[in-house]
mmCIF file with all atom_site columns, C-alpha atoms in Angstrom:
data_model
loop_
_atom_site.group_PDB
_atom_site.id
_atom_site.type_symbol
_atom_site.label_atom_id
_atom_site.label_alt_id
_atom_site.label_comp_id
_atom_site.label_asym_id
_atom_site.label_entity_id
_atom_site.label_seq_id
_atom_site.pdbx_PDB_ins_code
_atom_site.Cartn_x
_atom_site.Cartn_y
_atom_site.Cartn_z
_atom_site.occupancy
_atom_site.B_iso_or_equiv
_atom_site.pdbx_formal_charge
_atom_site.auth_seq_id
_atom_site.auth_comp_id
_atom_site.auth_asym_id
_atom_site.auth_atom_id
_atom_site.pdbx_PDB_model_num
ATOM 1   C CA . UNK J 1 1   ? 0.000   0.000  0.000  1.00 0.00 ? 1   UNK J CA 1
ATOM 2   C CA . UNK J 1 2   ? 1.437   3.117  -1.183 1.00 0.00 ? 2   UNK J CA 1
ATOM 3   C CA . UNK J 1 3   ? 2.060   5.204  2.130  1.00 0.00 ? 3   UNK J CA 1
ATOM 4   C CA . UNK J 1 4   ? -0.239  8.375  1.281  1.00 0.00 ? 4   UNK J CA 1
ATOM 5   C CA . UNK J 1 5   ? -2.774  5.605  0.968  1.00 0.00 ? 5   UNK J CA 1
ATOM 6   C CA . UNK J 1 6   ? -1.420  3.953  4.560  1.00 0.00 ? 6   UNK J CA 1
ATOM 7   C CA . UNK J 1 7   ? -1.954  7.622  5.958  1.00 0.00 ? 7   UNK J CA 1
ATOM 8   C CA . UNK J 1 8   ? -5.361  7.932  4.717  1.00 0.00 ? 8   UNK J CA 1
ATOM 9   C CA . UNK J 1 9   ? -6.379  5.192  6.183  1.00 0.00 ? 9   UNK J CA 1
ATOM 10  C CA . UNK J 1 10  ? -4.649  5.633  9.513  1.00 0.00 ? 10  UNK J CA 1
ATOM 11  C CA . UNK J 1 11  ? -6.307  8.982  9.734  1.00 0.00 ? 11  UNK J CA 1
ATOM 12  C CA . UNK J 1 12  ? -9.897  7.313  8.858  1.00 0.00 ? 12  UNK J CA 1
ATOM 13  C CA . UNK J 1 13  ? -9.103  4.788  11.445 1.00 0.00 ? 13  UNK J CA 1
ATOM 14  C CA . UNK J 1 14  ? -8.323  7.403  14.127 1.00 0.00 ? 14  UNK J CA 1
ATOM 15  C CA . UNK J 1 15  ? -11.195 9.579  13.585 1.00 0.00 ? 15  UNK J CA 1
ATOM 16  C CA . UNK J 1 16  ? -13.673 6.342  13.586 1.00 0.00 ? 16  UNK J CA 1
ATOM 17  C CA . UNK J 1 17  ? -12.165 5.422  17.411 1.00 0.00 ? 17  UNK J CA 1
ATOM 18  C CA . UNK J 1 18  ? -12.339 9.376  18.405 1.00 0.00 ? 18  UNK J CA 1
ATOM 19  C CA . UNK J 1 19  ? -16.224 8.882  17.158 1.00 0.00 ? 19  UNK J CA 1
ATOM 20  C CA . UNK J 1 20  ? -17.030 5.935  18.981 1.00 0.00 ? 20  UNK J CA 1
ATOM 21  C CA . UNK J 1 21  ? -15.608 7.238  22.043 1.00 0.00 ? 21  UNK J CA 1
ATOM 22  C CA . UNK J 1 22  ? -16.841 10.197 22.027 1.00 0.00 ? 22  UNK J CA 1
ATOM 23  C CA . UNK J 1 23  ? -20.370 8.632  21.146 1.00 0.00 ? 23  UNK J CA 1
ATOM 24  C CA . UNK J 1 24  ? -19.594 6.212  24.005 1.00 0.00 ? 24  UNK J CA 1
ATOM 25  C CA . UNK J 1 25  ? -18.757 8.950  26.900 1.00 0.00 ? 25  UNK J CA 1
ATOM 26  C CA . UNK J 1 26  ? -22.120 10.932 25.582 1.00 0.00 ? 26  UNK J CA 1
ATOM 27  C CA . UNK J 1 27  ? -24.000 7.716  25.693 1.00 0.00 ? 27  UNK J CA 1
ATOM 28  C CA . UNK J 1 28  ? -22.528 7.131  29.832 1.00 0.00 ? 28  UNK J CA 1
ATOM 29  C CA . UNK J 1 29  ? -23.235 10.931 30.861 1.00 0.00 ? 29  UNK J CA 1
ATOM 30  C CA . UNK J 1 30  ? -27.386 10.722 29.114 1.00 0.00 ? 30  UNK J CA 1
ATOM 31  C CA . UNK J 1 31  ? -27.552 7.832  31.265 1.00 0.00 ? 31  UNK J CA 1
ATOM 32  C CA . UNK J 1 32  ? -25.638 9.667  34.173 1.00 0.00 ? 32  UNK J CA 1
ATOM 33  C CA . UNK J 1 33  ? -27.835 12.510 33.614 1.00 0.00 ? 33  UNK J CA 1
ATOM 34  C CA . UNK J 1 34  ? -30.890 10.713 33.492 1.00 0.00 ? 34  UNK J CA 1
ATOM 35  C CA . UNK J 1 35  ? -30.694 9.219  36.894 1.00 0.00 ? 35  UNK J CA 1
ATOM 36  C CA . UNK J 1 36  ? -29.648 12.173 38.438 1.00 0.00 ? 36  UNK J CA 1
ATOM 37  C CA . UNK J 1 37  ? -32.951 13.622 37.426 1.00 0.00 ? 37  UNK J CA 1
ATOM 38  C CA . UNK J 1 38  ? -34.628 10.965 38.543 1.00 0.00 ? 38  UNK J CA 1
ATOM 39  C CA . UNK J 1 39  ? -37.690 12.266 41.582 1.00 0.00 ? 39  UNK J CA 1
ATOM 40  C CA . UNK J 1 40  ? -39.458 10.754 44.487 1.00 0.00 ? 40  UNK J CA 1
ATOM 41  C CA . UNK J 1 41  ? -42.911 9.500  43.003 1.00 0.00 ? 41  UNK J CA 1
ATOM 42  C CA . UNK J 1 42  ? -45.251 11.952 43.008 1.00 0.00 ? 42  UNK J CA 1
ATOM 43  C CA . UNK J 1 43  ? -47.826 9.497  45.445 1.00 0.00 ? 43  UNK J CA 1
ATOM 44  C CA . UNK J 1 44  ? -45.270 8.494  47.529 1.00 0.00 ? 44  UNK J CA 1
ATOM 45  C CA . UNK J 1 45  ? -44.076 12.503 48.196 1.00 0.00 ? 45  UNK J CA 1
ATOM 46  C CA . UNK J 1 46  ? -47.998 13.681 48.975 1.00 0.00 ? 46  UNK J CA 1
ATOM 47  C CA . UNK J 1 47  ? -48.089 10.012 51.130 1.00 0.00 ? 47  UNK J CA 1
ATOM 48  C CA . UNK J 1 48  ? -44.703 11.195 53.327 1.00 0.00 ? 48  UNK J CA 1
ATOM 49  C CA . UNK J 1 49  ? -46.189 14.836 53.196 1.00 0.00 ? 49  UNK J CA 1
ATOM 50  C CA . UNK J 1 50  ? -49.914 13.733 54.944 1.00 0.00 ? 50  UNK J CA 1
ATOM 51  C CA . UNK J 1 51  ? -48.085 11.399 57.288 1.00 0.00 ? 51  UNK J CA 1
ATOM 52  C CA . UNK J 1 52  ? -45.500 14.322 58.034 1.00 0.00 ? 52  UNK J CA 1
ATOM 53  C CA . UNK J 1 53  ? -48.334 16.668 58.635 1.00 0.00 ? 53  UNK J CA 1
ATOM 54  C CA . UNK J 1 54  ? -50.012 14.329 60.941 1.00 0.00 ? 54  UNK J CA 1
ATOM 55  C CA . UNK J 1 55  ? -46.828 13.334 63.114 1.00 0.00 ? 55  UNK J CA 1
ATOM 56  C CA . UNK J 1 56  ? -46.524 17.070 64.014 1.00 0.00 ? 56  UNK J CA 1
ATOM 57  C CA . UNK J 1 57  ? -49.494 16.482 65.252 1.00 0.00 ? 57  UNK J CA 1
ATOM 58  C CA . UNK J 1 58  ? -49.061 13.634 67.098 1.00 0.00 ? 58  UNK J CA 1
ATOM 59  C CA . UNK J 1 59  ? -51.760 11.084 65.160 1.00 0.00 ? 59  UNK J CA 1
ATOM 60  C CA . UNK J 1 60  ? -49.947 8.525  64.135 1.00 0.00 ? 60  UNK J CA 1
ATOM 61  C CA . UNK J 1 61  ? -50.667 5.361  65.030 1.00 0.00 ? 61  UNK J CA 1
ATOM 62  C CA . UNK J 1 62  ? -47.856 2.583  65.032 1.00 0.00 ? 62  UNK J CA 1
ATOM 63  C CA . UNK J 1 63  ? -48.548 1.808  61.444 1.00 0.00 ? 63  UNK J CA 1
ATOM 64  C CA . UNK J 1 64  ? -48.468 5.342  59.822 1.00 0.00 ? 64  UNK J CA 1
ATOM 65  C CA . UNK J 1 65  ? -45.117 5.559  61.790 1.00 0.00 ? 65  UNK J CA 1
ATOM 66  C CA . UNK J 1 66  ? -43.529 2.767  60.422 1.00 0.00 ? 66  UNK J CA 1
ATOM 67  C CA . UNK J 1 67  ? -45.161 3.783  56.928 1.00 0.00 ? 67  UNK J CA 1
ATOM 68  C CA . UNK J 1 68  ? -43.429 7.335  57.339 1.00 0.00 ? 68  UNK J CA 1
ATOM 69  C CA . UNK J 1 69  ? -39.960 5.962  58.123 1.00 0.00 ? 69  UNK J CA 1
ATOM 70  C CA . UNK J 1 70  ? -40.354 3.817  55.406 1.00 0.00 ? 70  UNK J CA 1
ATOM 71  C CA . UNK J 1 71  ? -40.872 6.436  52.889 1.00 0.00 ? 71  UNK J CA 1
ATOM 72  C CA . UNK J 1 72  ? -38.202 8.755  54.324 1.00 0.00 ? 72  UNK J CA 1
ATOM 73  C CA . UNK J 1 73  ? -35.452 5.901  54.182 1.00 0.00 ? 73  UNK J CA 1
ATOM 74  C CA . UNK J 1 74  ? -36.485 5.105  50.293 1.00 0.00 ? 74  UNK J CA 1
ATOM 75  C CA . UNK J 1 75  ? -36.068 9.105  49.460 1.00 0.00 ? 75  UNK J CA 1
ATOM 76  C CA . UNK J 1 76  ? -32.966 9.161  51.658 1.00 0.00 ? 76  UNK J CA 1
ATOM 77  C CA . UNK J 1 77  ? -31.714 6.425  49.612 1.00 0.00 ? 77  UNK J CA 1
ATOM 78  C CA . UNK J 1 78  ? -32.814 8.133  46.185 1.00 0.00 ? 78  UNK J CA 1
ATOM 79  C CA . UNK J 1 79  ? -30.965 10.767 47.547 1.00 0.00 ? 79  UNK J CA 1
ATOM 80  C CA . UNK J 1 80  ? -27.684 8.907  47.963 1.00 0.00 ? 80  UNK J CA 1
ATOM 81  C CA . UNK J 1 81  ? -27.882 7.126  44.484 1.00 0.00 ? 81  UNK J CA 1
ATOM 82  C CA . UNK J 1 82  ? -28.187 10.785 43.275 1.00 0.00 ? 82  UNK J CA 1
ATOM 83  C CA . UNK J 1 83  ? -25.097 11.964 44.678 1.00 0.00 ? 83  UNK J CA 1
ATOM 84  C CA . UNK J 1 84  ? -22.944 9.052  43.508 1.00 0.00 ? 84  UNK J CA 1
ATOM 85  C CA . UNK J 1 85  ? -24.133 9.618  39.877 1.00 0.00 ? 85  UNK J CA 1
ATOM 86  C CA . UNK J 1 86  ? -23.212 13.250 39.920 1.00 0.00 ? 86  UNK J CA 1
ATOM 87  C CA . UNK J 1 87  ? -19.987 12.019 41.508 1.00 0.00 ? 87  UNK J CA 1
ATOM 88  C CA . UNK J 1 88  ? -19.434 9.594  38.425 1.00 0.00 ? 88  UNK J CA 1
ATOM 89  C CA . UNK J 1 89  ? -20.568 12.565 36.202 1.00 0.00 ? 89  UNK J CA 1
ATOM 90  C CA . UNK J 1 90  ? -17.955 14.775 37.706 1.00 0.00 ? 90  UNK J CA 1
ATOM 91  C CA . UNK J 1 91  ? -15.177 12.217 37.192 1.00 0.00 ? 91  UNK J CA 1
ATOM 92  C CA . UNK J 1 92  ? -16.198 11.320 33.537 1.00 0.00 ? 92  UNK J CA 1
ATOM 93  C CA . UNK J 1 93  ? -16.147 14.882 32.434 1.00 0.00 ? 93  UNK J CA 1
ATOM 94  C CA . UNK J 1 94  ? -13.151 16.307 34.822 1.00 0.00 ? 94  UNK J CA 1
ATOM 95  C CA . UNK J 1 95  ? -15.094 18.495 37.118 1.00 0.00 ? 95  UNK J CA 1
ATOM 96  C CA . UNK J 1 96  ? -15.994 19.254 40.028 1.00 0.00 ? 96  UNK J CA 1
ATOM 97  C CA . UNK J 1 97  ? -18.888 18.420 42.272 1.00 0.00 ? 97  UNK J CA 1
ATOM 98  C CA . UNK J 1 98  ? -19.677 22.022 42.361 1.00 0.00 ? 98  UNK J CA 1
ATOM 99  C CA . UNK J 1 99  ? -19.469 22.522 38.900 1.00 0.00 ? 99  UNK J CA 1
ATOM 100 C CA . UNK J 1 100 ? -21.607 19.185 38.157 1.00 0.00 ? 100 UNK J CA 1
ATOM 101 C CA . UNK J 1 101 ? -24.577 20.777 40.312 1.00 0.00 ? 101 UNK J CA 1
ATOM 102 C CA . UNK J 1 102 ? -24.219 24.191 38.595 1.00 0.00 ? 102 UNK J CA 1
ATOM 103 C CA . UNK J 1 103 ? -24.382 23.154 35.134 1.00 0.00 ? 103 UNK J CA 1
ATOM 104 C CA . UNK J 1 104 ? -26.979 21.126 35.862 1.00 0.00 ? 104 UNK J CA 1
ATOM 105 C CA . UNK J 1 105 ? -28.668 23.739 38.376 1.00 0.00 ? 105 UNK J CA 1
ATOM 106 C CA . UNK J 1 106 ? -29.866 20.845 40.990 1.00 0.00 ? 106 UNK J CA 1
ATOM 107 C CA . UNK J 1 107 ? -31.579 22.295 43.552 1.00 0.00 ? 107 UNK J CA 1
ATOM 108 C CA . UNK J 1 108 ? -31.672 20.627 46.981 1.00 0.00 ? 108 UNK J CA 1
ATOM 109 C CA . UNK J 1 109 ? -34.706 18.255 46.923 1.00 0.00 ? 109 UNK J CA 1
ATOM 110 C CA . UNK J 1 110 ? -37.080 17.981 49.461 1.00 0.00 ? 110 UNK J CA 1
ATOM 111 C CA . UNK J 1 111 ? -39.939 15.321 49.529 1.00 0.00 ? 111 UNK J CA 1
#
């Protein structure tokens, strides 16, 4: 193969890898992205809202307690799954976690 030919096709070569990783790291932070956005279920946040409401007033009954813990352990948990992908996002695009929540303007969730 003559070697402006060998080049060529180095250079085609190159540029197909550079597109396939490139495709690959934009394929990891949608996914990334995606779970970070993910929310506490609509149902479940008014259920841990009424049950909230009602411990402050002191009627809950054994049950409702449990129910409430329950719910606040799952969003706790959401929570932490949350902050590991924007800790993966950070690392995959070289910045910080600070810079991660900025760009993507998260705002502290509640329930």
């Amino acid at each position: 193969m003559p070697e402006r030919e060998y080049e060529r096709f180095i250079q085609k070569a190159n540029n197909l890898r550079k597109r396939h990783l490139t495709n690959k790291k934009s394929r990891k932070e949608s996914d990334l992205i995606l779970k970070i956005n993910t929310i506490f279920p609509t149902d479940k946040r008014e259920k841990y809202n009424e049950l909230y409401a009602r411990f402050r007033e002191n009627s809950l009954n054994k049950t409702e307690q449990q129910e409430l813990l329950n719910l606040n352990e799952e969003f706790e948990i959401l929570n932490a799954k949350r902050i590991k992908y924007i800790g993966e996002l950070a690392k995959l695009r070289h910045q910080t976690l600070e810079e991660i929540i900025a760009d993507l303007q998260i705002k502290t969730s509640k329930i």
